[in-house]
Every structure is written in C-alpha cells, then in structure tokens.
Amino acid sequence: MPLPRRVVVITDDMAQRAILVDSIRSQGWSAECYDSIYAADNVMLFSSLDSIGILCIQELQSIPLKDLENFICSKSIIWLGVVLDVQAEWPSTAHIARLLDGVFSLPIDSSLLGELLANAYRKASIKKTIHNIDSIHVDGITLKSCMPEFKRIFRLVHRVSNSKAPVMILGESGTGKELIARAIHDQSSRCMGPFIAVNCGGFSNDLIQSELFGHEKGAFTGATSQQVGHIEAASGGTLFLDEIGDLNVNLQVNLLRFLESNSIQRLSSSQEIAVDVRIVSATHIDLDAAIERGSFRLDLLHRLNTVVIHLPPLRHRKADIELLANQVFENLSSRYPCRARGFHRDTIALMKSYHWPGNVREMLNRIKSAIVLSDSDLIMPDALGICNTLENSTPPSLNEARGAAERQLIINTLIKNDNNIARSAKEMGVSRVTFYRLAKKHNIIKGE
Ligand SMILES: Nc1ncnc2c1ncn2[C@@H]1O[C@H](COP(=O)(O)OP(=O)(O)OP(=O)(O)O)[C@@H](O)[C@H]1O
C-alpha cells in the first residue's frame, strides 16, 4: 500500500509553522503539527501514517543527542531539517544535519519544496519496505526471528545486498553464516551470477593458492591442464570466503593484492585477469586476537570488514528456540517418515535451557534424529539426547560422557544408513547383535 502524502511538522514557532504548513498544503500534501519531538513521540501517530517529517533545526540544539538519534532512527520516516533563522548560530548543527536527509531554509520556493518532498517520499517508501522486513528466504528456508537484534540483521542483509561493499560475518560454527552469505547473494543484482563458497581452512597450504587463483598447465607437478581458480570462477557473482581466519599468512598478501587491484594472476602466468566479484567472508575465530598473534593481517581485515554482521550463538536466542525448532520440525517431518506431530512442552523447555554448542546445525541434527527415531505422537525430551548436558548441571562423569557419545554415534550411524541395522553395525565395526544390544541399552530401539 503506498504511503499517504502526509508531513509531520515539529516546531514551536507558530508563525513559521503556519508558513511551512501553507507551503506544504499548496503542494497537495497534508500536514500534522507538534511543538516538540517529545509531544510527537507521545502521540505515537507515526510509522503507518506518516512518511516525511520536518524538524526545526534551531529547536533541536537543546535536545540531548541520544534522544534525538533515538527519535529519528526509530521511525520509518525521512526527516528534513528547516532553518528558521539563517543568521542564528548553532553549535552542533553539522552533527544533527547528518541525521537528517536534507536541510532547507525558509522562505522556500514552492517547486523546490515539491521536489524535496517527492524525493523524501521515494526514500520513505524504500525505508518502510526495509523497516517491515522480518524474514529472509534463502535455500528453501524462511529465516525468522522474534528478536529485534535478528530482525536488524535481516534488514542489514537487504540493505547491503545491492552494494558491492565487502561483508564479514562473525559467529560461532553452525550459527548460519553461510546461509546469510547466500541470502546476501540471492538478494543482490548479482543473483544470476555464481555463488562460490571456499573453505579457506579446508585445503593444504600448497593447494589453496591454486584453488583460489587457478593455475596454468605445468605450473606444478600434477598440473596437467589449465585450471580456473575460485576467485575467477566467481566473476559476476559472490565469493564466500569461509573460515577466512584460517587463511595462510602468505596467501593473505595475495588476497589483499587481489582486493586492491580487482585482478588476479593464475599460478605460473604473468597475465593479469580482471575479476568482478563481491566478497563475503566469515570466521568463527577472534580476528583481533589473531592480529595480535600475527596470524592475521590488519590491512586485510580492513579490506574485508566494511560491513560486519554478528550472528549470535543459539544459546543467546532463547526467544527464538521454539519458533526455530517448530520450523525445523515442519521442514524435516515432511522429508522423513515421522510419527510425531510436534514437540512435548518439556522438550521445548529442555531446548530453551540447553546451551547448544553446535548452534543451529546441532539443533537440526538432533531434531532430525528425534524425528526418525521417535515412536510417540510428540517428541519427548530424551529423544534429543541432551538430557545430561543441561546448563548449570554438573559436568558429566567419564562414564556418562562415554555413554552420551556412544548413544550419539549410534543415532548418527542409524540416520546415515536409513535405520538399517545391518549396515549401521557394519559401519561401526560391531556385530548386529552387539549393535542391537547397544541401541536397546540407550533406548534408541525398543526391545521386546
Ligand atoms: N535459521 C535457520 N533455519 C533453518 N536452518 C538453519 C538456520 N540457520 C542455519 N541453518 C542451517 O544450519 C546449518 C549450519 O548453517 P551454516 O552452514 O550457514 O552455518 P555456519 O555458521 O556457516 O557454520 P560453519 O562456521 O561451521 O561453517 C545449515 O544446514 C543451515 O542450512
């Protein structure tokens, strides 16, 4: 629905207000007036009805900057400043002006005002669309969250998608860094181009150079043909450098050179090849500490972290646990044979109190095993295999830890082998009888 053409005017100067309102109305807009930002905030008429606000710059001098920032940034309104007295001196105008979309003085030519309002209206419409984003669709998954912190991440993803600014995603393993990188790519104008993900820690030092930059035939023993590297292959799209903190220091220099020149040389070639890629990188390690240790270059960090997205660990997303678990359940239960219709409330409580060291990935795996193995209508707490690892509980004994690891191994092996006991037993290197006995001992299989 298009935004109404209504302007909020905030000034206690009645004479100038009247002039301003007349000019606004002459452009076919309606106007709503308040004496101060506090009066306007109290009425809470904003967000759905208003698109543009005009604030009197002189009056803003007396308002604490924090209040002003909160007021201006919390609304999906585009704010303009009006200067009522051009002769007056205002000490912090520059700072305030940065929060506003433009500043004009009175009297103002009506066609100029018309243009200012039309421009601001366009921006307000975009801002409102972004402000209302509360989910992201990626890889067939709808990422949702009840938490303002996460909704801000969704908005940031939308905002950064269409720039080429390098994005660095920080977060523990399994928090969804690659998914967010994909979302940035999918929503960008590069979405028709390739998305190439490279695990910088996944290759030997000898290999990663040629994996990233490519090589010519004969560049090294075994290089029997020319090979295009991942950077070149990502041209026109997005290169996702996962685990960037694990990249060998020598290669960091080469990567930096590429980021500065936007061109690469394949191994054993002197030809410069121009490459147009958007870089998204991710790491779970503390890069500041790595810089202090000398294992990561500060200049490279500065090239990569123009925009930083911090993904919180799942244990800090308690408010999202139920939403996420139900979403994962719905998704998986349609793909695997499943008797359960959902979670028992004790299971949800358990999930909320668990610390999820493996984050969303761990949740996915635990729910997957519970779905496959559960033989009741609701998934019970013990089906998740985390009863012994509750937060605040005392550390497990060696026997308990061994038992939990054994149980998890059996579950994982069964899932991998489609619940086939013979194949699972073979993979674990035990007889069928032993496997069956162990699975019964851990309540994974019901015995007669
Ligand atoms: N909000 C979510 N809803 C459903 N699945 C999710 C969500 N977030 C992440 N996942 C899934 O969790 C798994 C881990 O996500 P991802 O690989 O993006 O994490 P990561 O932080 O990049 O992990 P790592 O650091 O180990 O590479 C993937 O299977 C992903 O699809």
CSV table of C-alpha atoms and ligand atoms in Angstrom, one decimal:
chain,number,residue,atom,x,y,z
A,1,MET,CA,0.0,0.0,0.0
A,2,PRO,CA,1.5,3.4,-0.9
A,3,LEU,CA,2.4,5.7,1.9
A,4,PRO,CA,0.0,8.6,2.5
A,5,ARG,CA,1.3,12.0,1.5
A,6,ARG,CA,1.4,13.5,4.9
A,7,VAL,CA,4.1,15.6,6.6
A,8,VAL,CA,4.8,15.8,10.3
A,9,VAL,CA,6.0,19.3,11.2
A,10,ILE,CA,7.7,19.8,14.5
A,11,THR,CA,8.4,23.3,15.7
A,12,ASP,CA,7.1,25.6,18.4
A,13,ASP,CA,7.5,28.7,16.3
A,14,MET,CA,3.8,29.3,15.4
A,15,ALA,CA,4.4,31.9,12.8
A,16,GLN,CA,6.9,29.9,10.8
A,17,ARG,CA,4.9,26.8,11.3
A,18,ALA,CA,1.9,28.5,9.6
A,19,ILE,CA,4.1,29.5,6.6
A,20,LEU,CA,5.5,26.0,6.3
A,21,VAL,CA,2.1,24.3,6.5
A,22,ASP,CA,0.7,26.6,3.8
A,23,SER,CA,3.6,25.7,1.5
A,24,ILE,CA,3.2,22.0,2.2
A,25,ARG,CA,-0.6,22.1,1.5
A,26,SER,CA,-0.1,24.1,-1.7
A,27,GLN,CA,1.9,21.0,-2.9
A,28,GLY,CA,-1.1,18.7,-2.3
A,29,TRP,CA,0.2,17.2,1.0
A,30,SER,CA,-1.5,17.2,4.4
A,31,ALA,CA,0.4,18.3,7.5
A,32,GLU,CA,0.3,17.3,11.2
A,33,CYS,CA,2.0,19.7,13.7
A,34,TYR,CA,3.6,19.2,17.1
A,35,ASP,CA,5.5,21.5,19.4
A,36,SER,CA,8.4,19.1,20.2
A,37,ILE,CA,9.7,15.7,19.4
A,38,TYR,CA,8.5,14.5,22.8
A,39,ALA,CA,4.9,15.7,22.1
A,40,ALA,CA,5.1,13.9,18.8
A,41,ASP,CA,6.5,10.7,20.3
A,42,ASN,CA,3.8,10.6,22.9
A,43,VAL,CA,1.0,10.7,20.4
A,44,MET,CA,2.6,7.8,18.6
A,45,LEU,CA,0.8,8.5,15.4
A,46,PHE,CA,3.9,7.6,13.4
A,47,SER,CA,5.0,4.7,11.3
A,48,SER,CA,1.9,3.7,9.5
A,49,LEU,CA,0.5,7.1,8.5
A,50,ASP,CA,3.5,9.4,8.0
A,51,SER,CA,6.2,9.4,5.5
A,52,ILE,CA,8.1,12.7,5.9
A,53,GLY,CA,8.9,14.8,8.9
A,54,ILE,CA,10.3,18.3,9.1
A,55,LEU,CA,12.2,19.3,12.2
A,56,CYS,CA,13.2,22.9,13.1
A,57,ILE,CA,17.0,22.8,13.4
A,58,GLN,CA,17.3,25.6,15.9
A,59,GLU,CA,15.0,23.9,18.4
A,60,LEU,CA,17.0,20.6,18.1
A,61,GLN,CA,20.0,22.2,19.8
A,62,SER,CA,18.5,21.9,23.2
A,63,ILE,CA,17.6,18.2,22.9
A,64,PRO,CA,20.0,15.6,24.2
A,65,LEU,CA,21.6,14.0,21.1
A,66,LYS,CA,20.7,10.5,22.3
A,67,ASP,CA,17.0,11.3,22.4
A,68,LEU,CA,17.2,12.9,19.0
A,69,GLU,CA,19.0,9.9,17.5
A,70,ASN,CA,16.5,7.5,19.0
A,71,PHE,CA,13.6,9.6,17.8
A,72,ILE,CA,14.9,10.0,14.3
A,73,CYS,CA,16.2,6.4,13.8
A,74,SER,CA,13.3,4.5,15.3
A,75,LYS,CA,10.7,5.6,12.7
A,76,SER,CA,10.4,4.7,9.1
A,77,ILE,CA,10.1,8.4,8.3
A,78,ILE,CA,12.5,10.5,6.3
A,79,TRP,CA,13.4,13.6,8.2
A,80,LEU,CA,14.2,17.0,6.8
A,81,GLY,CA,15.5,20.0,8.7
A,82,VAL,CA,14.2,23.5,8.3
A,83,VAL,CA,16.3,26.5,9.3
A,84,LEU,CA,14.0,29.3,10.5
A,85,ASP,CA,16.7,31.9,11.2
A,86,VAL,CA,19.6,31.8,8.8
A,87,GLN,CA,21.5,34.4,10.8
A,88,ALA,CA,21.4,32.4,14.1
A,89,GLU,CA,24.5,30.5,15.3
A,90,TRP,CA,24.0,26.8,16.2
A,91,PRO,CA,27.0,24.9,17.5
A,92,SER,CA,26.1,21.3,16.8
A,93,THR,CA,24.2,21.7,13.5
A,94,ALA,CA,26.7,19.6,11.5
A,95,HIS,CA,26.1,16.6,13.7
A,96,ILE,CA,22.4,17.0,13.7
A,97,ALA,CA,22.3,17.6,9.9
A,98,ARG,CA,24.0,14.2,9.4
A,99,LEU,CA,20.9,12.5,11.0
A,100,LEU,CA,18.6,14.3,8.6
A,101,ASP,CA,18.0,13.7,4.9
A,102,GLY,CA,18.4,17.4,3.9
A,103,VAL,CA,18.2,20.9,5.3
A,104,PHE,CA,16.4,23.9,3.8
A,105,SER,CA,15.6,27.4,4.9
A,106,LEU,CA,12.5,29.5,4.8
A,107,PRO,CA,11.1,31.0,2.8
A,108,ILE,CA,11.4,28.2,0.2
A,109,ASP,CA,10.3,28.3,-3.4
A,110,SER,CA,7.3,26.1,-3.8
A,111,SER,CA,8.6,24.0,-6.7
A,112,LEU,CA,11.8,23.3,-4.7
A,113,LEU,CA,9.7,22.2,-1.7
A,114,GLY,CA,7.7,20.0,-4.0
A,115,GLU,CA,10.9,18.3,-5.3
A,116,LEU,CA,12.3,17.9,-1.7
A,117,LEU,CA,9.0,16.2,-0.6
A,118,ALA,CA,8.9,14.0,-3.7
A,119,ASN,CA,12.5,12.8,-3.1
A,120,ALA,CA,11.9,12.2,0.6
A,121,TYR,CA,8.7,10.3,-0.2
A,122,ARG,CA,10.6,8.0,-2.5
A,123,LYS,CA,13.2,7.3,0.2
A,124,ALA,CA,10.5,6.9,2.9
A,125,SER,CA,8.8,4.2,0.7
A,126,ILE,CA,12.0,2.3,0.4
A,127,LYS,CA,12.8,2.7,4.1
A,128,LYS,CA,9.4,1.5,5.1
A,129,THR,CA,9.7,-1.6,2.9
A,130,ILE,CA,13.1,-2.4,4.6
A,131,HIS,CA,11.7,-1.5,8.1
A,132,ASN,CA,9.0,-4.1,7.7
A,133,ILE,CA,11.2,-6.9,6.7
A,134,ASP,CA,11.0,-9.6,9.4
A,135,SER,CA,12.2,-12.7,7.5
A,136,ILE,CA,14.6,-13.8,4.7
A,137,HIS,CA,14.0,-16.6,2.2
A,138,VAL,CA,17.1,-18.5,1.3
A,139,ASP,CA,17.8,-22.0,0.1
A,140,GLY,CA,14.2,-23.0,0.5
A,141,ILE,CA,14.3,-21.9,4.2
A,142,THR,CA,12.5,-18.9,5.7
A,143,LEU,CA,14.7,-17.4,8.3
A,144,LYS,CA,12.5,-15.9,11.0
A,145,SER,CA,13.2,-14.4,14.4
A,146,CYS,CA,11.2,-12.9,17.3
A,147,MET,CA,14.3,-10.9,18.3
A,148,PRO,CA,14.8,-7.3,17.4
A,149,GLU,CA,18.6,-8.0,17.1
A,150,PHE,CA,18.0,-10.6,14.4
A,151,LYS,CA,15.4,-8.5,12.6
A,152,ARG,CA,18.1,-5.8,12.4
A,153,ILE,CA,20.3,-8.4,10.7
A,154,PHE,CA,17.6,-9.2,8.2
A,155,ARG,CA,17.3,-5.5,7.3
A,156,LEU,CA,21.1,-5.2,7.1
A,157,VAL,CA,21.2,-8.1,4.7
A,158,HIS,CA,18.6,-6.3,2.5
A,159,ARG,CA,20.5,-3.0,2.7
A,160,VAL,CA,23.9,-4.4,1.9
A,161,SER,CA,22.8,-6.7,-0.9
A,162,ASN,CA,22.8,-4.2,-3.6
A,163,SER,CA,26.1,-2.6,-2.8
A,164,LYS,CA,29.5,-4.2,-3.6
A,165,ALA,CA,30.7,-3.5,0.0
A,166,PRO,CA,32.6,-6.4,1.4
A,167,VAL,CA,30.7,-8.1,4.2
A,168,MET,CA,32.3,-10.0,7.1
A,169,ILE,CA,30.0,-12.4,9.0
A,170,LEU,CA,31.1,-13.3,12.5
A,171,GLY,CA,29.7,-16.1,14.6
A,172,GLU,CA,30.3,-19.5,16.1
A,173,SER,CA,30.2,-22.5,14.0
A,174,GLY,CA,26.7,-23.5,12.9
A,175,THR,CA,25.1,-20.2,13.5
A,176,GLY,CA,24.1,-19.8,9.9
A,177,LYS,CA,27.0,-17.7,8.4
A,178,GLU,CA,26.9,-19.4,5.1
A,179,LEU,CA,23.1,-19.1,4.9
A,180,ILE,CA,23.3,-15.4,5.5
A,181,ALA,CA,26.1,-15.1,2.8
A,182,ARG,CA,23.8,-16.9,0.4
A,183,ALA,CA,20.9,-14.6,1.3
A,184,ILE,CA,23.1,-11.5,0.5
A,185,HIS,CA,24.0,-13.0,-2.9
A,186,ASP,CA,20.4,-14.1,-3.7
A,187,GLN,CA,19.0,-10.6,-3.0
A,188,SER,CA,21.7,-8.8,-4.9
A,189,SER,CA,21.8,-7.8,-8.5
A,190,ARG,CA,24.5,-10.5,-8.8
A,191,CYS,CA,22.0,-13.3,-8.1
A,192,MET,CA,22.1,-14.6,-11.6
A,193,GLY,CA,25.9,-14.9,-11.3
A,194,PRO,CA,27.7,-17.7,-9.4
A,195,PHE,CA,27.9,-18.0,-5.6
A,196,ILE,CA,31.2,-19.7,-4.9
A,197,ALA,CA,32.0,-20.8,-1.3
A,198,VAL,CA,35.6,-21.6,-0.4
A,199,ASN,CA,36.6,-23.0,2.9
A,200,CYS,CA,39.9,-21.2,3.5
A,201,GLY,CA,40.9,-23.8,6.1
A,202,GLY,CA,39.9,-26.8,4.1
A,203,PHE,CA,42.9,-27.0,1.8
A,204,SER,CA,46.6,-27.6,2.3
A,205,ASN,CA,48.8,-24.5,2.0
A,206,ASP,CA,50.1,-25.9,-1.3
A,207,LEU,CA,46.7,-26.4,-2.7
A,208,ILE,CA,44.8,-23.3,-1.6
A,209,GLN,CA,46.9,-20.9,-3.7
A,210,SER,CA,45.9,-22.7,-6.9
A,211,GLU,CA,42.4,-23.3,-5.6
A,212,LEU,CA,41.9,-19.6,-5.2
A,213,PHE,CA,43.9,-18.2,-8.1
A,214,GLY,CA,44.0,-21.0,-10.6
A,215,HIS,CA,47.0,-22.3,-12.4
A,216,GLU,CA,48.4,-22.8,-15.9
A,217,LYS,CA,49.2,-26.2,-17.3
A,218,GLY,CA,52.6,-27.3,-15.9
A,219,ALA,CA,52.6,-24.8,-13.0
A,220,PHE,CA,53.5,-27.7,-10.6
A,221,THR,CA,53.8,-31.4,-10.7
A,222,GLY,CA,50.4,-32.8,-11.5
A,223,ALA,CA,49.1,-29.6,-13.1
A,224,THR,CA,48.2,-31.4,-16.3
A,225,SER,CA,45.8,-28.8,-17.5
A,226,GLN,CA,44.9,-25.1,-17.0
A,227,GLN,CA,42.6,-24.6,-14.0
A,228,VAL,CA,40.4,-21.6,-13.3
A,229,GLY,CA,40.5,-20.6,-9.6
A,230,HIS,CA,37.6,-19.9,-7.3
A,231,ILE,CA,38.1,-16.1,-7.5
A,232,GLU,CA,37.9,-16.1,-11.3
A,233,ALA,CA,35.0,-18.6,-11.3
A,234,ALA,CA,33.0,-16.2,-9.0
A,235,SER,CA,33.3,-13.4,-11.5
A,236,GLY,CA,30.0,-11.5,-11.9
A,237,GLY,CA,28.8,-13.1,-8.6
A,238,THR,CA,29.8,-13.6,-5.0
A,239,LEU,CA,32.8,-15.2,-3.5
A,240,PHE,CA,32.2,-16.5,0.0
A,241,LEU,CA,35.5,-17.0,1.9
A,242,ASP,CA,34.5,-19.2,4.8
A,243,GLU,CA,36.9,-19.6,7.8
A,244,ILE,CA,39.0,-16.6,6.5
A,245,GLY,CA,40.8,-16.6,9.8
A,246,ASP,CA,42.5,-19.9,8.8
A,247,LEU,CA,44.0,-18.5,5.6
A,248,ASN,CA,47.7,-18.9,5.4
A,249,VAL,CA,49.6,-15.6,6.1
A,250,ASN,CA,51.4,-15.7,2.7
A,251,LEU,CA,48.1,-16.1,0.9
A,252,GLN,CA,46.6,-13.2,2.8
A,253,VAL,CA,49.1,-11.0,1.0
A,254,ASN,CA,47.9,-12.4,-2.4
A,255,LEU,CA,44.3,-11.9,-1.4
A,256,LEU,CA,45.0,-8.4,-0.3
A,257,ARG,CA,46.6,-7.7,-3.7
A,258,PHE,CA,43.6,-9.0,-5.5
A,259,LEU,CA,41.2,-6.9,-3.3
A,260,GLU,CA,43.2,-3.8,-4.1
A,261,SER,CA,43.6,-4.4,-7.8
A,262,ASN,CA,40.5,-6.4,-8.7
A,263,SER,CA,42.7,-8.6,-10.8
A,264,ILE,CA,44.5,-11.9,-10.4
A,265,GLN,CA,47.3,-13.9,-11.9
A,266,ARG,CA,47.0,-17.6,-12.3
A,267,LEU,CA,49.9,-19.6,-10.9
A,268,SER,CA,52.7,-19.6,-13.4
A,269,SER,CA,51.2,-16.9,-15.5
A,270,SER,CA,52.1,-13.2,-15.7
A,271,GLN,CA,48.8,-12.3,-17.3
A,272,GLU,CA,46.5,-10.0,-15.2
A,273,ILE,CA,42.9,-11.1,-15.3
A,274,ALA,CA,40.3,-8.6,-14.2
A,275,VAL,CA,37.7,-10.1,-11.9
A,276,ASP,CA,34.5,-8.5,-10.7
A,277,VAL,CA,33.4,-10.3,-7.5
A,278,ARG,CA,31.6,-9.3,-4.3
A,279,ILE,CA,33.4,-10.7,-1.3
A,280,VAL,CA,31.6,-12.0,1.7
A,281,SER,CA,33.9,-13.6,4.3
A,282,ALA,CA,33.2,-15.4,7.6
A,283,THR,CA,35.0,-16.7,10.6
A,284,HIS,CA,34.3,-18.1,14.0
A,285,ILE,CA,37.7,-17.1,15.4
A,286,ASP,CA,38.6,-13.9,17.2
A,287,LEU,CA,40.3,-11.9,14.4
A,288,ASP,CA,41.6,-9.2,16.8
A,289,ALA,CA,43.4,-11.9,18.8
A,290,ALA,CA,44.7,-13.4,15.5
A,291,ILE,CA,46.0,-10.0,14.5
A,292,GLU,CA,47.8,-9.6,17.9
A,293,ARG,CA,49.3,-13.1,17.4
A,294,GLY,CA,50.5,-12.1,14.0
A,295,SER,CA,48.5,-14.8,12.2
A,296,PHE,CA,46.1,-12.3,10.5
A,297,ARG,CA,46.8,-9.1,8.7
A,298,LEU,CA,45.2,-5.9,9.9
A,299,ASP,CA,45.2,-4.4,6.4
A,300,LEU,CA,43.3,-7.4,5.0
A,301,LEU,CA,40.8,-7.2,7.8
A,302,HIS,CA,40.2,-3.6,6.9
A,303,ARG,CA,39.6,-4.6,3.3
A,304,LEU,CA,37.1,-7.3,4.3
A,305,ASN,CA,35.0,-5.8,7.1
A,306,THR,CA,33.4,-2.7,5.6
A,307,VAL,CA,30.1,-4.2,6.8
A,308,VAL,CA,30.1,-6.6,9.8
A,309,ILE,CA,27.3,-8.9,10.7
A,310,HIS,CA,27.5,-10.6,14.1
A,311,LEU,CA,25.4,-13.8,14.3
A,312,PRO,CA,24.6,-14.6,17.9
A,313,PRO,CA,25.0,-18.1,19.2
A,314,LEU,CA,21.8,-20.1,19.6
A,315,ARG,CA,22.1,-20.0,23.4
A,316,HIS,CA,21.6,-16.3,23.2
A,317,ARG,CA,18.5,-16.7,21.1
A,318,LYS,CA,16.2,-18.2,23.7
A,319,ALA,CA,13.2,-16.3,22.4
A,320,ASP,CA,13.7,-17.9,19.0
A,321,ILE,CA,14.2,-21.5,20.2
A,322,GLU,CA,10.5,-22.6,19.9
A,323,LEU,CA,10.0,-20.8,16.6
A,324,LEU,CA,13.1,-22.3,15.1
A,325,ALA,CA,12.5,-25.8,16.5
A,326,ASN,CA,9.0,-25.9,15.1
A,327,GLN,CA,10.2,-24.6,11.7
A,328,VAL,CA,12.9,-27.2,11.5
A,329,PHE,CA,10.4,-29.9,12.6
A,330,GLU,CA,7.9,-28.9,9.9
A,331,ASN,CA,10.6,-28.8,7.3
A,332,LEU,CA,12.2,-32.2,8.2
A,333,SER,CA,9.0,-34.1,9.1
A,334,SER,CA,7.8,-33.6,5.5
A,335,ARG,CA,11.0,-35.2,4.2
A,336,TYR,CA,11.4,-38.1,6.6
A,337,PRO,CA,8.9,-40.7,7.7
A,338,CYS,CA,7.6,-39.3,11.0
A,339,ARG,CA,5.0,-40.4,13.6
A,340,ALA,CA,5.4,-37.3,15.8
A,341,ARG,CA,3.2,-34.3,15.3
A,342,GLY,CA,5.4,-31.9,17.2
A,343,PHE,CA,7.3,-31.4,20.5
A,344,HIS,CA,6.2,-32.1,24.0
A,345,ARG,CA,6.3,-28.9,26.0
A,346,ASP,CA,9.0,-30.4,28.3
A,347,THR,CA,11.1,-30.9,25.1
A,348,ILE,CA,10.7,-27.2,24.3
A,349,ALA,CA,11.7,-26.3,27.8
A,350,LEU,CA,14.7,-28.5,27.6
A,351,MET,CA,15.8,-26.9,24.3
A,352,LYS,CA,15.4,-23.5,25.9
A,353,SER,CA,17.7,-24.4,28.7
A,354,TYR,CA,20.3,-26.2,26.7
A,355,HIS,CA,23.5,-24.3,25.6
A,356,TRP,CA,23.7,-25.6,22.0
A,357,PRO,CA,27.5,-25.6,21.5
A,358,GLY,CA,26.9,-26.6,17.8
A,359,ASN,CA,24.2,-23.9,17.3
A,360,VAL,CA,21.5,-24.3,14.6
A,361,ARG,CA,23.4,-27.1,12.9
A,362,GLU,CA,23.3,-29.1,16.2
A,363,MET,CA,19.6,-28.4,16.6
A,364,LEU,CA,18.9,-29.5,13.0
A,365,ASN,CA,20.8,-32.8,13.6
A,366,ARG,CA,19.2,-33.5,17.0
A,367,ILE,CA,15.7,-32.8,15.7
A,368,LYS,CA,16.4,-35.0,12.6
A,369,SER,CA,17.4,-38.0,14.8
A,370,ALA,CA,14.4,-37.4,17.1
A,371,ILE,CA,12.1,-37.4,14.1
A,372,VAL,CA,13.5,-40.5,12.6
A,373,LEU,CA,13.6,-42.4,15.9
A,374,SER,CA,10.6,-41.1,17.7
A,375,ASP,CA,7.8,-43.6,18.2
A,376,SER,CA,5.4,-41.4,20.0
A,377,ASP,CA,3.0,-38.6,18.9
A,378,LEU,CA,5.1,-35.9,20.5
A,379,ILE,CA,8.9,-35.7,20.6
A,380,MET,CA,9.9,-36.3,24.2
A,381,PRO,CA,12.9,-34.7,25.8
A,382,ASP,CA,15.0,-37.8,25.8
A,383,ALA,CA,14.7,-38.2,22.0
A,384,LEU,CA,17.0,-35.2,21.7
A,385,GLY,CA,19.8,-36.9,23.5
A,386,ILE,CA,20.7,-33.8,25.5
A,387,CYS,CA,19.2,-34.6,28.9
A,388,ASN,CA,22.6,-34.9,30.6
A,389,THR,CA,24.0,-31.7,29.2
A,390,LEU,CA,21.7,-29.2,30.6
A,391,GLU,CA,23.0,-25.8,31.5
A,392,ASN,CA,24.0,-25.4,35.1
A,393,SER,CA,24.2,-29.2,35.5
A,394,THR,CA,27.4,-30.6,37.0
A,395,PRO,CA,29.9,-31.9,34.4
A,396,PRO,CA,29.2,-35.5,33.4
A,397,SER,CA,31.3,-38.3,34.7
A,398,LEU,CA,33.6,-40.1,32.3
A,399,ASN,CA,31.1,-43.0,32.1
A,400,GLU,CA,28.2,-40.6,31.4
A,401,ALA,CA,30.3,-38.8,28.7
A,402,ARG,CA,31.2,-42.1,27.1
A,403,GLY,CA,27.6,-43.2,27.2
A,404,ALA,CA,26.3,-40.0,25.6
A,405,ALA,CA,29.0,-40.2,22.9
A,406,GLU,CA,28.1,-43.8,22.3
A,407,ARG,CA,24.4,-43.0,22.0
A,408,GLN,CA,25.0,-40.1,19.6
A,409,LEU,CA,27.3,-42.3,17.4
A,410,ILE,CA,24.6,-44.9,17.2
A,411,ILE,CA,21.9,-42.4,16.3
A,412,ASN,CA,24.1,-40.7,13.7
A,413,THR,CA,25.0,-44.0,12.1
A,414,LEU,CA,21.4,-45.2,12.0
A,415,ILE,CA,20.4,-41.9,10.3
A,416,LYS,CA,23.2,-42.2,7.8
A,417,ASN,CA,22.1,-45.7,7.0
A,418,ASP,CA,18.4,-45.1,6.8
A,419,ASN,CA,17.8,-47.1,10.0
A,420,ASN,CA,19.3,-50.2,8.5
A,421,ILE,CA,20.8,-52.1,11.5
A,422,ALA,CA,23.0,-54.5,9.4
A,423,ARG,CA,24.6,-51.6,7.6
A,424,SER,CA,24.9,-49.5,10.7
A,425,ALA,CA,26.5,-52.3,12.6
A,426,LYS,CA,29.0,-52.9,9.8
A,427,GLU,CA,29.9,-49.2,9.7
A,428,MET,CA,30.5,-49.2,13.4
A,429,GLY,CA,32.6,-52.3,13.2
A,430,VAL,CA,30.4,-54.4,15.6
A,431,SER,CA,28.2,-57.4,15.1
A,432,ARG,CA,24.5,-56.9,14.5
A,433,VAL,CA,23.8,-58.5,18.0
A,434,THR,CA,26.1,-56.0,19.7
A,435,PHE,CA,24.7,-53.1,17.8
A,436,TYR,CA,21.2,-54.1,18.7
A,437,ARG,CA,22.1,-54.6,22.4
A,438,LEU,CA,23.8,-51.1,22.5
A,439,ALA,CA,20.8,-49.4,20.7
A,440,LYS,CA,18.5,-51.1,23.2
A,441,LYS,CA,20.6,-50.1,26.2
A,442,HIS,CA,20.5,-46.4,25.0
A,443,ASN,CA,16.7,-46.6,24.4
A,444,ILE,CA,17.2,-45.9,20.8
A,445,ILE,CA,15.4,-49.1,19.8
A,446,LYS,CA,12.6,-50.6,21.8
A,447,GLY,CA,13.3,-54.2,22.8
A,448,GLU,CA,10.7,-57.0,23.0
B,1,LIG,N1,17.5,-20.1,10.8
B,1,LIG,C1,17.8,-21.3,10.3
B,1,LIG,N2,16.7,-22.1,10.0
B,1,LIG,C2,17.0,-23.3,9.5
B,1,LIG,N3,18.2,-23.8,9.2
B,1,LIG,C3,19.2,-23.0,9.5
B,1,LIG,C4,19.1,-21.7,10.0
B,1,LIG,N4,20.3,-21.2,10.2
B,1,LIG,C5,21.2,-22.2,9.8
B,1,LIG,N5,20.5,-23.2,9.4
B,1,LIG,C6,21.2,-24.5,8.9
B,1,LIG,O1,22.2,-24.8,9.9
B,1,LIG,C7,23.3,-25.4,9.2
B,1,LIG,C8,24.5,-24.6,9.5
B,1,LIG,O2,24.4,-23.3,8.9
B,1,LIG,P1,25.7,-22.7,8.2
B,1,LIG,O3,26.5,-23.7,7.4
B,1,LIG,O4,25.2,-21.5,7.4
B,1,LIG,O5,26.5,-22.2,9.5
B,1,LIG,P2,27.9,-21.6,9.6
B,1,LIG,O6,27.9,-20.6,10.7
B,1,LIG,O7,28.4,-21.2,8.2
B,1,LIG,O8,28.8,-22.9,10.1
B,1,LIG,P3,30.4,-23.1,10.0
B,1,LIG,O9,31.0,-22.0,10.7
B,1,LIG,O10,30.6,-24.4,10.7
B,1,LIG,O11,30.7,-23.2,8.5
B,1,LIG,C9,23.0,-25.4,7.7
B,1,LIG,O12,22.4,-26.7,7.4
B,1,LIG,C10,21.9,-24.4,7.6
B,1,LIG,O13,21.0,-24.6,6.5
